[in-house]
PDB file of C-alpha atoms in Angstrom:
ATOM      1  CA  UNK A1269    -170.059-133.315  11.407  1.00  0.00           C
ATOM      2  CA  UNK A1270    -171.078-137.013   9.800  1.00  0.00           C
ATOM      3  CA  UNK A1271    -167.327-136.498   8.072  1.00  0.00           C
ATOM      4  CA  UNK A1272    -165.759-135.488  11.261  1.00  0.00           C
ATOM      5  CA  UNK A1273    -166.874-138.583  12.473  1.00  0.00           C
ATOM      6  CA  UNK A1274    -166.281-141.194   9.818  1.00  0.00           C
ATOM      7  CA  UNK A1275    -162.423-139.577   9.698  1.00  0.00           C
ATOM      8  CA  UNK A1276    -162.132-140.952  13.492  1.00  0.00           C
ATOM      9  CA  UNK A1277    -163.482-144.061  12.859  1.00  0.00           C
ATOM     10  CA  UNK A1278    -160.098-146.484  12.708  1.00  0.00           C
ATOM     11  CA  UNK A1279    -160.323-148.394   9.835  1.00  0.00           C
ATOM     12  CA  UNK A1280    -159.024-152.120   8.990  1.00  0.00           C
ATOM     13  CA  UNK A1281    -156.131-150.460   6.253  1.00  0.00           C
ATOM     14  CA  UNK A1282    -155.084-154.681   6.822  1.00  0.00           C
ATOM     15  CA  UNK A1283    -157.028-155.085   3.541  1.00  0.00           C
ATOM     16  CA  UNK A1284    -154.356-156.833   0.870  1.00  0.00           C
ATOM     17  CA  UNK A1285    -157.644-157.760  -1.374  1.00  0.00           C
ATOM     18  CA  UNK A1286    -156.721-154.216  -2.635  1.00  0.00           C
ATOM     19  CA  UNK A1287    -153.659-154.817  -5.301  1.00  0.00           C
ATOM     20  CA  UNK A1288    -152.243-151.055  -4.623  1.00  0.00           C
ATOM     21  CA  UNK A1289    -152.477-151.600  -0.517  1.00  0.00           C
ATOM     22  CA  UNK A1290    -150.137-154.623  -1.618  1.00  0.00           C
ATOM     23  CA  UNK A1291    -147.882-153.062  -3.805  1.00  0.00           C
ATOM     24  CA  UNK A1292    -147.650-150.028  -1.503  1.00  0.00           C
ATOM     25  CA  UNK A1293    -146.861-152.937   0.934  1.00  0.00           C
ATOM     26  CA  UNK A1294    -144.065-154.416  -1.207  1.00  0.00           C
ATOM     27  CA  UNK A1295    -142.506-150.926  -1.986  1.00  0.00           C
ATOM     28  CA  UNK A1296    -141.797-149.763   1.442  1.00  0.00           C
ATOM     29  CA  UNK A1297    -140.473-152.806   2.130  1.00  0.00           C
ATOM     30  CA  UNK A1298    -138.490-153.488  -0.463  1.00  0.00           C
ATOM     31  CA  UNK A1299    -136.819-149.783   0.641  1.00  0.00           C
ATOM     32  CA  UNK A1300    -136.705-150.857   4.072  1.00  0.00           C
ATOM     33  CA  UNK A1301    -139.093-148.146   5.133  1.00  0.00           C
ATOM     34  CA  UNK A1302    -141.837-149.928   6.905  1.00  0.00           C
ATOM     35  CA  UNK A1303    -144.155-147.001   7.717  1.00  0.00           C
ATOM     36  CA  UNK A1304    -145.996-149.937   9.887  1.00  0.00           C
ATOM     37  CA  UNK A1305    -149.550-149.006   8.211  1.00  0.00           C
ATOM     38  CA  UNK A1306    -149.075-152.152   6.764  1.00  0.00           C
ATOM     39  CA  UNK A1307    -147.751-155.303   7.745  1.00  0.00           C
ATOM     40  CA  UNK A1308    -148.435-158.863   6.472  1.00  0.00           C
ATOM     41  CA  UNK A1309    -149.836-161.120   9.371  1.00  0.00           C
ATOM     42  CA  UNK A1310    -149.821-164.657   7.244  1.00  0.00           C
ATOM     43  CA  UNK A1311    -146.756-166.999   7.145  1.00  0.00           C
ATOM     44  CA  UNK A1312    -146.375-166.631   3.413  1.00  0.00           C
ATOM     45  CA  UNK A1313    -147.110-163.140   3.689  1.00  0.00           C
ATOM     46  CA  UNK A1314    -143.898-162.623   6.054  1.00  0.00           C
ATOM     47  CA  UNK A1315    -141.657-164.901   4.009  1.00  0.00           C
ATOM     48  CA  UNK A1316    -142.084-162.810   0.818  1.00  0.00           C
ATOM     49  CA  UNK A1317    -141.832-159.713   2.836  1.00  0.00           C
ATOM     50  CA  UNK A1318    -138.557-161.038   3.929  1.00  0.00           C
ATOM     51  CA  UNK A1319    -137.562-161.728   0.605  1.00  0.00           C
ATOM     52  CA  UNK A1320    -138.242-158.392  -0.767  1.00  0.00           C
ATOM     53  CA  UNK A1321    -136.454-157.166   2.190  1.00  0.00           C
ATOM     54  CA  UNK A1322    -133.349-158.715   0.989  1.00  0.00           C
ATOM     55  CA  UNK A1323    -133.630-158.273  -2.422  1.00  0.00           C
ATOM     56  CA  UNK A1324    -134.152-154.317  -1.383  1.00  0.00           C
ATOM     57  CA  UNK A1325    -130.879-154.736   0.310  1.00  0.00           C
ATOM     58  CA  UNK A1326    -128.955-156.283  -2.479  1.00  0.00           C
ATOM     59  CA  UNK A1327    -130.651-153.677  -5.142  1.00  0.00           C
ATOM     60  CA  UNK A1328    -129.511-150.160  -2.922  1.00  0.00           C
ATOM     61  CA  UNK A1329    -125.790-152.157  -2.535  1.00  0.00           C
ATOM     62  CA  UNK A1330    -125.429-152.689  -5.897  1.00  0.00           C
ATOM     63  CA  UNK A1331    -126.595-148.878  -6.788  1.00  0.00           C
ATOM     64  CA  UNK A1332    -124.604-147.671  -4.489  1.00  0.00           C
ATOM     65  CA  UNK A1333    -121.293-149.844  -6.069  1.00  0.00           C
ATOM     66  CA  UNK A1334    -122.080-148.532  -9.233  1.00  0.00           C
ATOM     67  CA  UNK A1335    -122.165-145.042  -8.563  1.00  0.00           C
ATOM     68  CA  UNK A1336    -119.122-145.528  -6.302  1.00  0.00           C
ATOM     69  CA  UNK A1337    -117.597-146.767  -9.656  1.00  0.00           C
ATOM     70  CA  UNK A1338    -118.816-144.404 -12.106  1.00  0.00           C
ATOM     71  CA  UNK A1339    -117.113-141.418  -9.466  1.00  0.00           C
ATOM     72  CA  UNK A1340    -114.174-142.499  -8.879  1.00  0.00           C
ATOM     73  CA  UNK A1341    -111.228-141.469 -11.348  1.00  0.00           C
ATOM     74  CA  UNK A1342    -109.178-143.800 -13.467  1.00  0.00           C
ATOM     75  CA  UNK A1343    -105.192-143.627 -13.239  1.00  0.00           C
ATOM     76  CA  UNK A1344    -105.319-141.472 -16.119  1.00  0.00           C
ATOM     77  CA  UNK A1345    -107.860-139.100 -14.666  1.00  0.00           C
ATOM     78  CA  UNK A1346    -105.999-139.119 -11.489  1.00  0.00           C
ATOM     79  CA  UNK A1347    -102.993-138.168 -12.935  1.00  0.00           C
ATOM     80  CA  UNK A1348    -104.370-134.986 -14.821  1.00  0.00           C
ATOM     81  CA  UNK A1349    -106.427-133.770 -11.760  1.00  0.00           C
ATOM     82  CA  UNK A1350    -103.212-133.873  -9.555  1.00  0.00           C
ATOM     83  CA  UNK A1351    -101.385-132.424 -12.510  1.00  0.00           C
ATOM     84  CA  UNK A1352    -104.316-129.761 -12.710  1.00  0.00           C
ATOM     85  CA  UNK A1353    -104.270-129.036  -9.014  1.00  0.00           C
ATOM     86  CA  UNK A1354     -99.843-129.072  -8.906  1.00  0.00           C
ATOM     87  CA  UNK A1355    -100.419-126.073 -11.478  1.00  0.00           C
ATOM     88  CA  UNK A1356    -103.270-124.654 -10.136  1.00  0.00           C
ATOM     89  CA  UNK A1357    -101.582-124.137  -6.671  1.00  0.00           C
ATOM     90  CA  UNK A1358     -98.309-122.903  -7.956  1.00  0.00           C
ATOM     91  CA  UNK A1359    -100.193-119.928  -9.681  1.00  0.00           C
ATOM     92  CA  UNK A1360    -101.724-119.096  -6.814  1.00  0.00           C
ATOM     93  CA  UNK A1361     -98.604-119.372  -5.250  1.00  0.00           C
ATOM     94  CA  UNK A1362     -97.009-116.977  -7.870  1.00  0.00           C
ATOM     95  CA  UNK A1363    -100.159-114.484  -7.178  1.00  0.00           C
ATOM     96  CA  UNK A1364     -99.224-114.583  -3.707  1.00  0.00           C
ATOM     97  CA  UNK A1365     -95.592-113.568  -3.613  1.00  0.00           C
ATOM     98  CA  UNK A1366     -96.289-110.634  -6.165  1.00  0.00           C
ATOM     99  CA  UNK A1367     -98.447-109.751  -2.543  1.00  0.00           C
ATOM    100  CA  UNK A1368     -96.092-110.590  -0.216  1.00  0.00           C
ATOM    101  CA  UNK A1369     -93.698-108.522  -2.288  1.00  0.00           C
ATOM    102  CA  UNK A1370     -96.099-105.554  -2.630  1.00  0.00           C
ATOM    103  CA  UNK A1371     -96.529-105.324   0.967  1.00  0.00           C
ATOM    104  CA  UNK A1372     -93.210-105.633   2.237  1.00  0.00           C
ATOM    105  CA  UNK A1373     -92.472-102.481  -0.314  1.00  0.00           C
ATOM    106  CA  UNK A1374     -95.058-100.808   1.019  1.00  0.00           C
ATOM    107  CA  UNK A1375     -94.712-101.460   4.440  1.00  0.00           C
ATOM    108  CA  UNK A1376     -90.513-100.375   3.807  1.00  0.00           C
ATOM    109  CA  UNK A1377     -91.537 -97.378   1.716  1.00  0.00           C
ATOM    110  CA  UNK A1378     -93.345 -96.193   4.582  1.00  0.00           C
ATOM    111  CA  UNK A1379     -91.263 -97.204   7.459  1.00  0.00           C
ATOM    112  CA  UNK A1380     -88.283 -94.630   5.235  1.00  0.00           C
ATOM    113  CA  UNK A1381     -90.748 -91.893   3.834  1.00  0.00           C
ATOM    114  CA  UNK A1382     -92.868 -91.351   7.134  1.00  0.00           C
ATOM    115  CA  UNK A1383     -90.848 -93.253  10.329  1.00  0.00           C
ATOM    116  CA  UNK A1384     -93.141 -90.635  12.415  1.00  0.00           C
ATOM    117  CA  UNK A1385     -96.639 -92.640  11.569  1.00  0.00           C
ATOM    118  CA  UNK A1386     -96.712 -95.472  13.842  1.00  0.00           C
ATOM    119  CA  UNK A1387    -100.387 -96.653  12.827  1.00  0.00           C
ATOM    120  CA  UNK A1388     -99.818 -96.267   9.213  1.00  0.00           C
ATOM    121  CA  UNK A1389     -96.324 -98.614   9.777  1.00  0.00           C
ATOM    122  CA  UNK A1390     -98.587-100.922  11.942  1.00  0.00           C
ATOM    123  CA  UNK A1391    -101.469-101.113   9.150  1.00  0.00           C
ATOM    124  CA  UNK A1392     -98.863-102.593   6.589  1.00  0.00           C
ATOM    125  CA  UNK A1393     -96.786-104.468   8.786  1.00  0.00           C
ATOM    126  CA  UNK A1394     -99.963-106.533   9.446  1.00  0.00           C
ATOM    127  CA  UNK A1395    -100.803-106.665   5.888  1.00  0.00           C
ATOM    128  CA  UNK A1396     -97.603-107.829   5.058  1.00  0.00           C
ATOM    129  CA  UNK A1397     -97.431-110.271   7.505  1.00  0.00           C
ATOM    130  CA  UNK A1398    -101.277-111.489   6.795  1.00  0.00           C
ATOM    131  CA  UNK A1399     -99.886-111.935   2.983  1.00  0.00           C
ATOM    132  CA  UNK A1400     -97.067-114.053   4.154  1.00  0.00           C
ATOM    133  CA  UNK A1401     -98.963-116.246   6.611  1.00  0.00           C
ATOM    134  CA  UNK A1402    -101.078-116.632   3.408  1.00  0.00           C
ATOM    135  CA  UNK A1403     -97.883-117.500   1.101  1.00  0.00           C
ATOM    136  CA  UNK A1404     -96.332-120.101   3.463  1.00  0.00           C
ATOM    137  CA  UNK A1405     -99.546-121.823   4.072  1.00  0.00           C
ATOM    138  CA  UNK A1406     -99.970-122.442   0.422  1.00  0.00           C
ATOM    139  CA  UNK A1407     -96.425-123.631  -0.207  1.00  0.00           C
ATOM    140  CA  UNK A1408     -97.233-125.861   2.638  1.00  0.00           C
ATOM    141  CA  UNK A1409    -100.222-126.951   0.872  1.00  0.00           C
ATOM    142  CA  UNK A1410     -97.933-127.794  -2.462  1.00  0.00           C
ATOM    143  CA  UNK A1411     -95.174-129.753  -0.472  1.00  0.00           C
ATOM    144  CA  UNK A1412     -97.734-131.712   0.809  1.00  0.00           C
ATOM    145  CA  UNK A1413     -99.775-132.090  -2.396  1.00  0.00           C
ATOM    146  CA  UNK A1414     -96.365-133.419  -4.004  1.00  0.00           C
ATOM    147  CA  UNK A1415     -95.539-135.874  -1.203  1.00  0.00           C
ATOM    148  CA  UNK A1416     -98.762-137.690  -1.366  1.00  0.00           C
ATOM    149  CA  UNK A1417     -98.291-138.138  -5.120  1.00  0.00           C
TER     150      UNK A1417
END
């Protein structure tokens, strides 16, 4: 019960004689976190937690410009990944009109060998048409892939 107690006491945590309450000070501010558990109440205390505010800033822009950098491609690099996604789009393109083929024989094979079967001539109609909504969306894809190059 004593513990229960002494854990609902508040407590000063204002105490920068401790050198980790003020280096736990200067890290969340120099991240711009500022739980608010601590917070310098001295002139000189505010002007150098100003100044590691701003040198926070200037530290998380100048990671986040070099990462920027390191990401994106050279001219070179941009070149071969359009190149790579000009081919990779045309074989898919390919793959697709072998389907679009397939189905329309299907679908004519059994419009001649069964015209009786409505369903079964409604079943591949739709996959035929599904297979060339696919087709023309892709080679929509590609003209517009090549235009922005």
């Amino acid at each position: 019960m004593k513990e229960l107690e002494m854990g609902e006491e508040p407590q000063n945590v204002q105490d920068f004689t401790s050198m980790w309450n003020a280096v736990w000070n200067a890290v969340i501010t120099l991240f711009s976190t500022g739980y608010g558990d601590l917070y310098p109440r001295t002139f000189y205390g505010r002007i150098v937690a100003m100044a590691l505010c701003f040198w926070g800033v200037l530290i998380t822009s100048l990671l986040v410009v070099s990462v920027t950098n390191m990401l994106v491609f050279t001219q070179n690099e941009e070149r071969a990944y359009s190149l790579l996604m000009r081919l990779h789009h045309k074989m898919k393109l390919k793959k697709l009109a072998v389907e679009v083929l397939q189905a329309a024989f299907i679908h004519r094979n059994t419009k001649k060998n069964d015209p009786t079967n409505r369903p079964l001539i409604l079943l591949h109609f739709r996959m035929f048409r599904s297979h060339m909504i696919s087709f023309r969306k892709t080679a929509h894809l590609i003209r517009t892939f090549d235009r922005e190059q």
